[in-house]
C-alpha cells in the first residue's frame, strides 16, 4: 500500500464539510444577534454564543464520532431558529 501524499493536517472531505457547516452556523448566529435591540442582551448573547462554541470545540476534539458533531450542529441550528422566532415576535 502506498503512503499518503497528503500532509497530516489535511482535512478529509467530511471534516471539511462539517467545518464549513459550523462556520456558517457561527456567522448566522452572530448576524442574528446583531438584530437584538438591547445592548446588554446583545452582549450577553454574544458572550453566551462564544462560550458555547468554545466548549463544543473542545468537546469535538475528544469526540471524533460524526454523530456527535452532527448533533451539536443540529442543536445550534435549533437554537438559532428559536432566537429568530423570538426576534420576530418582539418586532411584531
Tab-separated table of C-alpha atoms in Angstrom:
chain	number	residue	atom	x	y	z
A	1	UNK	CA	0.000	0.000	0.000
A	2	UNK	CA	1.420	3.406	-0.967
A	3	UNK	CA	1.947	6.098	1.648
A	4	UNK	CA	-0.405	9.057	1.545
A	5	UNK	CA	0.977	12.181	-0.088
A	6	UNK	CA	-1.281	14.436	1.998
A	7	UNK	CA	0.183	16.376	4.920
A	8	UNK	CA	-1.053	15.149	8.328
A	9	UNK	CA	-3.081	18.336	8.932
A	10	UNK	CA	-5.100	17.974	5.723
A	11	UNK	CA	-8.833	17.755	6.377
A	12	UNK	CA	-10.789	14.935	4.865
A	13	UNK	CA	-13.890	15.834	2.859
A	14	UNK	CA	-16.351	15.055	5.694
A	15	UNK	CA	-14.303	17.128	8.136
A	16	UNK	CA	-14.124	19.992	5.659
A	17	UNK	CA	-17.894	19.951	5.107
A	18	UNK	CA	-18.614	19.830	8.854
A	19	UNK	CA	-16.181	22.691	9.441
A	20	UNK	CA	-17.956	24.783	6.800
A	21	UNK	CA	-21.325	23.996	8.410
A	22	UNK	CA	-20.037	25.106	11.815
A	23	UNK	CA	-18.566	28.329	10.422
A	24	UNK	CA	-21.814	29.137	8.605
A	25	UNK	CA	-23.809	28.487	11.785
A	26	UNK	CA	-21.432	30.723	13.771
A	27	UNK	CA	-21.809	33.574	11.271
A	28	UNK	CA	-25.600	33.215	11.119
A	29	UNK	CA	-25.898	33.245	14.921
A	30	UNK	CA	-23.818	36.407	15.232
A	31	UNK	CA	-25.687	38.105	12.373
A	32	UNK	CA	-28.955	37.321	14.148
A	33	UNK	CA	-27.618	38.546	17.499
A	34	UNK	CA	-26.793	41.878	15.831
A	35	UNK	CA	-30.557	42.365	15.410
A	36	UNK	CA	-31.164	42.276	19.181
A	37	UNK	CA	-32.158	45.856	20.074
A	38	UNK	CA	-30.980	45.919	23.702
A	39	UNK	CA	-27.213	46.399	24.129
A	40	UNK	CA	-26.884	44.356	27.318
A	41	UNK	CA	-28.967	41.492	25.865
A	42	UNK	CA	-26.858	41.564	22.705
A	43	UNK	CA	-23.622	41.424	24.732
A	44	UNK	CA	-24.977	38.586	26.870
A	45	UNK	CA	-25.944	36.577	23.781
A	46	UNK	CA	-22.584	37.183	22.096
A	47	UNK	CA	-20.728	36.025	25.202
A	48	UNK	CA	-23.013	33.003	25.528
A	49	UNK	CA	-22.571	32.006	21.859
A	50	UNK	CA	-18.788	32.342	22.018
A	51	UNK	CA	-18.615	30.215	25.159
A	52	UNK	CA	-20.866	27.528	23.638
A	53	UNK	CA	-18.719	27.304	20.522
A	54	UNK	CA	-15.529	27.145	22.601
A	55	UNK	CA	-16.995	24.470	24.860
A	56	UNK	CA	-18.191	22.389	21.920
A	57	UNK	CA	-14.902	22.852	20.078
A	58	UNK	CA	-13.002	21.266	22.932
A	59	UNK	CA	-15.623	18.523	23.165
A	60	UNK	CA	-15.284	17.658	19.479
A	61	UNK	CA	-11.512	17.307	19.799
A	62	UNK	CA	-12.145	14.337	22.042
A	63	UNK	CA	-15.271	13.088	20.301
A	64	UNK	CA	-14.413	12.136	16.778
A	65	UNK	CA	-17.756	10.492	16.220
A	66	UNK	CA	-19.523	12.033	13.273
A	67	UNK	CA	-22.907	11.658	15.013
A	68	UNK	CA	-21.800	13.787	17.982
A	69	UNK	CA	-20.656	16.633	15.758
A	70	UNK	CA	-23.808	16.409	13.641
A	71	UNK	CA	-25.938	16.525	16.805
A	72	UNK	CA	-24.143	19.665	18.011
A	73	UNK	CA	-24.736	21.366	14.655
A	74	UNK	CA	-28.414	20.383	14.786
A	75	UNK	CA	-28.754	21.782	18.317
A	76	UNK	CA	-27.090	25.020	17.227
A	77	UNK	CA	-29.477	25.366	14.296
A	78	UNK	CA	-32.466	24.784	16.589
A	79	UNK	CA	-31.209	27.469	18.994
A	80	UNK	CA	-30.710	29.840	16.059
A	81	UNK	CA	-34.287	29.254	14.860
A	82	UNK	CA	-35.561	29.880	18.390
A	83	UNK	CA	-33.652	33.176	18.549
A	84	UNK	CA	-35.015	34.186	15.130
A	85	UNK	CA	-38.581	33.415	16.255
A	86	UNK	CA	-38.121	35.420	19.448
A	87	UNK	CA	-36.809	38.409	17.500
A	88	UNK	CA	-39.675	38.174	15.011
A	89	UNK	CA	-42.206	38.151	17.866
A	90	UNK	CA	-40.508	41.115	19.525
A	91	UNK	CA	-40.726	43.122	16.297
A	92	UNK	CA	-44.433	42.434	15.744
